Amino acid sequence: MTAARPARSGRADRVVTVGRGSLIGLVLVLVAAPAVGAAYSEGWTVPVVGAAVGAAVMNLAVRLVVDRGVGPTLVIVHLVGIVLWVTAAVRPAVDGATALGGMGDSVARLLTTLPPVDARGPELAVAVVATWVASATATALASRRGAGPAAAAPAVLLFAAALLVADPRRSLPDRVPAGLTVAVGLALAVFALVRSADREGRSTPERAA
């Protein structure tokens, strides 16, 4: 009976840790997402936001279901998820190029094309893949015990990369960088509180002994 209780407690702690981390990572990336949209014409929202949500959901599901080999399983699941989502959510370009077919030189075209970039084809696929990777990385780092500032880095890097290809004629609303700053600050505060509570929880049995 006593052995079952720690097992249930450990399972509950795992659910809380993974759920909290997945939510924090997702929120950080979603707050940075409007910077991605600043480079594109209308039509970017569903593919980009869907990529962020899909990566977070997969992180949550795999970490709660899989006990061993979580890392390799996540890599495989995310790769499959990226291919399926890009294929389903990104429309072919005007010239007929499919989302995955022209990915090779799409980054170069993004950097040389005057924004707003058409929200179709390989060019949008770059943003979708980048957002998925950022969300997958952020949620994975935030889901670990002792999560810290590194969990906020993917969202910040996504935001910075988006500014490189953003339309200079379309000013990004101040609420976007301000919102990201606030979100990162709140995330770091939550991580600090969790680490403090964990240290306190570990020290209590020692004092009792």
Short mmCIF file of C-alpha atoms in Angstrom, two decimals:
data_model
loop_
_atom_site.label_atom_id
_atom_site.label_comp_id
_atom_site.label_asym_id
_atom_site.label_seq_id
_atom_site.Cartn_x
_atom_site.Cartn_y
_atom_site.Cartn_z
CA MET A 1 0.00 0.00 0.00
CA THR A 2 2.79 2.38 0.91
CA ALA A 3 4.64 1.56 -2.32
CA ALA A 4 1.58 2.42 -4.39
CA ARG A 5 1.27 5.87 -2.85
CA PRO A 6 4.72 7.10 -3.89
CA ALA A 7 4.08 5.71 -7.39
CA ARG A 8 0.82 7.62 -7.67
CA SER A 9 2.47 10.71 -6.22
CA GLY A 10 5.33 10.48 -8.72
CA ARG A 11 2.86 10.10 -11.58
CA ALA A 12 0.93 13.15 -10.41
CA ASP A 13 4.13 15.19 -10.12
CA ARG A 14 5.07 14.15 -13.64
CA VAL A 15 1.71 15.23 -15.03
CA VAL A 16 1.97 18.60 -13.29
CA THR A 17 5.56 19.20 -14.40
CA VAL A 18 4.97 18.22 -18.02
CA GLY A 19 1.64 20.01 -18.23
CA ARG A 20 3.06 23.20 -16.75
CA GLY A 21 6.12 23.08 -18.99
CA SER A 22 4.11 22.43 -22.14
CA LEU A 23 1.79 25.32 -21.37
CA ILE A 24 4.60 27.76 -20.57
CA GLY A 25 6.57 26.82 -23.68
CA LEU A 26 3.48 27.15 -25.86
CA VAL A 27 2.53 30.55 -24.46
CA LEU A 28 6.05 31.91 -25.01
CA VAL A 29 6.06 30.85 -28.66
CA LEU A 30 2.51 32.09 -29.28
CA VAL A 31 3.43 35.51 -27.89
CA ALA A 32 6.37 35.66 -30.32
CA ALA A 33 4.29 34.44 -33.29
CA PRO A 34 3.00 37.88 -34.43
CA ALA A 35 6.60 38.81 -35.24
CA VAL A 36 6.64 35.87 -37.67
CA GLY A 37 3.44 37.12 -39.26
CA ALA A 38 4.96 40.56 -39.87
CA ALA A 39 6.92 39.12 -42.80
CA TYR A 40 3.90 37.59 -44.56
CA SER A 41 0.68 38.59 -46.20
CA GLU A 42 -2.63 37.38 -44.80
CA GLY A 43 -3.03 33.65 -44.32
CA TRP A 44 -0.09 32.86 -42.02
CA THR A 45 -2.04 32.61 -38.76
CA VAL A 46 -3.52 29.12 -38.87
CA PRO A 47 -0.39 27.34 -40.20
CA VAL A 48 1.97 29.08 -37.74
CA VAL A 49 -0.26 28.95 -34.66
CA GLY A 50 -1.22 25.37 -35.49
CA ALA A 51 2.47 24.43 -35.62
CA ALA A 52 3.07 25.87 -32.15
CA VAL A 53 0.04 24.11 -30.68
CA GLY A 54 0.77 20.82 -32.44
CA ALA A 55 4.33 20.66 -31.15
CA ALA A 56 3.22 21.42 -27.59
CA VAL A 57 0.46 18.80 -27.68
CA MET A 58 2.86 16.16 -28.99
CA ASN A 59 5.39 16.99 -26.29
CA LEU A 60 2.70 16.62 -23.64
CA ALA A 61 1.31 13.38 -25.04
CA VAL A 62 4.65 11.62 -25.55
CA ARG A 63 6.03 12.60 -22.16
CA LEU A 64 2.91 11.36 -20.38
CA VAL A 65 2.59 8.10 -22.32
CA VAL A 66 6.19 7.03 -22.94
CA ASP A 67 8.31 6.00 -19.95
CA ARG A 68 11.55 5.05 -21.71
CA GLY A 69 13.24 6.45 -24.77
CA VAL A 70 11.35 9.74 -24.57
CA GLY A 71 13.99 11.68 -26.51
CA PRO A 72 14.15 9.47 -29.63
CA THR A 73 10.38 9.06 -29.59
CA LEU A 74 9.88 12.82 -29.50
CA VAL A 75 12.25 13.33 -32.44
CA ILE A 76 10.37 10.82 -34.58
CA VAL A 77 6.94 12.13 -33.59
CA HIS A 78 7.91 15.73 -34.24
CA LEU A 79 9.40 14.93 -37.64
CA VAL A 80 6.23 13.13 -38.68
CA GLY A 81 4.11 15.94 -37.24
CA ILE A 82 6.03 18.61 -39.16
CA VAL A 83 5.66 16.80 -42.47
CA LEU A 84 1.95 16.14 -41.97
CA TRP A 85 1.14 19.66 -40.76
CA VAL A 86 3.16 21.47 -43.43
CA THR A 87 1.58 19.31 -46.12
CA ALA A 88 -1.93 19.89 -44.78
CA ALA A 89 -1.77 23.54 -43.74
CA VAL A 90 0.45 25.25 -46.33
CA ARG A 91 -1.03 25.87 -49.77
CA PRO A 92 1.12 25.53 -52.93
CA ALA A 93 2.74 28.71 -54.17
CA VAL A 94 1.53 30.65 -57.20
CA ASP A 95 4.14 28.93 -59.36
CA GLY A 96 2.90 25.53 -58.19
CA ALA A 97 5.80 24.84 -55.81
CA THR A 98 4.64 22.67 -52.94
CA ALA A 99 5.43 23.48 -49.33
CA LEU A 100 8.06 20.76 -49.01
CA GLY A 101 9.23 20.65 -52.61
CA GLY A 102 11.01 24.00 -52.64
CA MET A 103 12.33 24.15 -49.09
CA GLY A 104 15.95 23.99 -50.27
CA ASP A 105 16.26 27.60 -51.42
CA SER A 106 13.24 29.07 -49.66
CA VAL A 107 15.33 30.67 -46.90
CA ALA A 108 17.41 32.53 -49.50
CA ARG A 109 14.23 33.69 -51.23
CA LEU A 110 12.84 34.89 -47.91
CA LEU A 111 15.91 37.02 -47.28
CA THR A 112 15.89 38.54 -50.77
CA THR A 113 12.15 38.99 -51.35
CA LEU A 114 10.59 42.30 -50.42
CA PRO A 115 7.94 41.70 -47.72
CA PRO A 116 5.14 40.99 -47.34
CA VAL A 117 5.95 37.50 -48.57
CA ASP A 118 3.13 35.46 -50.05
CA ALA A 119 1.76 33.22 -47.28
CA ARG A 120 1.90 30.10 -49.42
CA GLY A 121 4.37 27.52 -50.60
CA PRO A 122 7.93 26.91 -49.36
CA GLU A 123 8.35 30.44 -48.01
CA LEU A 124 5.55 29.98 -45.49
CA ALA A 125 6.71 26.43 -44.81
CA VAL A 126 9.96 27.88 -43.42
CA ALA A 127 8.01 29.86 -40.82
CA VAL A 128 5.85 26.85 -39.96
CA VAL A 129 8.85 24.57 -39.46
CA ALA A 130 10.72 27.22 -37.45
CA THR A 131 7.70 27.75 -35.20
CA TRP A 132 7.23 24.01 -34.71
CA VAL A 133 10.89 23.54 -33.77
CA ALA A 134 10.77 26.52 -31.40
CA SER A 135 7.63 25.21 -29.70
CA ALA A 136 8.97 21.66 -29.50
CA THR A 137 12.24 22.86 -27.98
CA ALA A 138 10.63 25.33 -25.59
CA THR A 139 8.09 22.84 -24.28
CA ALA A 140 10.73 20.12 -23.92
CA LEU A 141 13.07 22.37 -21.93
CA ALA A 142 10.24 23.78 -19.81
CA SER A 143 8.96 20.27 -19.02
CA ARG A 144 12.17 19.25 -17.30
CA ARG A 145 12.68 19.41 -13.57
CA GLY A 146 14.74 22.45 -12.68
CA ALA A 147 13.75 24.28 -15.87
CA GLY A 148 15.36 27.70 -16.18
CA PRO A 149 16.12 30.53 -18.63
CA ALA A 150 17.04 28.12 -21.43
CA ALA A 151 13.35 27.28 -21.85
CA ALA A 152 12.64 30.86 -22.94
CA ALA A 153 15.47 30.95 -25.50
CA PRO A 154 13.57 29.28 -28.41
CA ALA A 155 10.79 31.87 -28.34
CA VAL A 156 13.28 34.74 -28.14
CA LEU A 157 15.32 33.31 -31.02
CA LEU A 158 12.15 32.85 -33.10
CA PHE A 159 11.23 36.47 -32.44
CA ALA A 160 14.71 37.70 -33.39
CA ALA A 161 14.82 35.58 -36.56
CA ALA A 162 11.40 36.87 -37.60
CA LEU A 163 12.60 40.45 -37.35
CA LEU A 164 15.30 39.72 -39.94
CA VAL A 165 12.68 39.09 -42.63
CA ALA A 166 9.91 41.36 -41.35
CA ASP A 167 8.50 44.10 -43.55
CA PRO A 168 10.32 47.35 -42.59
CA ARG A 169 7.28 49.31 -43.76
CA ARG A 170 5.02 47.57 -41.28
CA SER A 171 5.93 48.50 -37.73
CA LEU A 172 5.50 45.71 -35.22
CA PRO A 173 3.04 46.76 -32.50
CA ASP A 174 4.77 47.60 -29.23
CA ARG A 175 2.58 45.09 -27.47
CA VAL A 176 4.39 42.19 -29.18
CA PRO A 177 7.91 42.76 -27.77
CA ALA A 178 6.38 44.03 -24.53
CA GLY A 179 4.19 40.93 -24.27
CA LEU A 180 7.15 38.64 -24.95
CA THR A 181 9.20 40.42 -22.30
CA VAL A 182 6.41 40.02 -19.75
CA ALA A 183 5.84 36.38 -20.72
CA VAL A 184 9.54 35.55 -20.37
CA GLY A 185 9.68 37.31 -17.01
CA LEU A 186 6.65 35.44 -15.71
CA ALA A 187 8.03 32.13 -16.98
CA LEU A 188 11.34 32.69 -15.23
CA ALA A 189 9.51 33.61 -12.03
CA VAL A 190 7.47 30.40 -12.19
CA PHE A 191 10.60 28.33 -12.81
CA ALA A 192 12.32 29.98 -9.83
CA LEU A 193 9.35 29.30 -7.56
CA VAL A 194 9.19 25.67 -8.65
CA ARG A 195 12.90 25.14 -8.07
CA SER A 196 12.61 26.76 -4.65
CA ALA A 197 9.65 24.53 -3.75
CA ASP A 198 11.55 21.45 -4.93
CA ARG A 199 14.55 22.33 -2.78
CA GLU A 200 12.29 22.91 0.19
CA GLY A 201 10.54 19.60 -0.40
CA ARG A 202 13.84 17.72 -0.51
CA SER A 203 15.17 19.39 2.61
CA THR A 204 12.05 18.70 4.73
CA PRO A 205 12.60 14.91 5.03
CA GLU A 206 16.24 15.53 5.92
CA ARG A 207 15.26 17.86 8.76
CA ALA A 208 12.63 15.37 9.91
CA ALA A 209 15.22 12.60 10.00
#
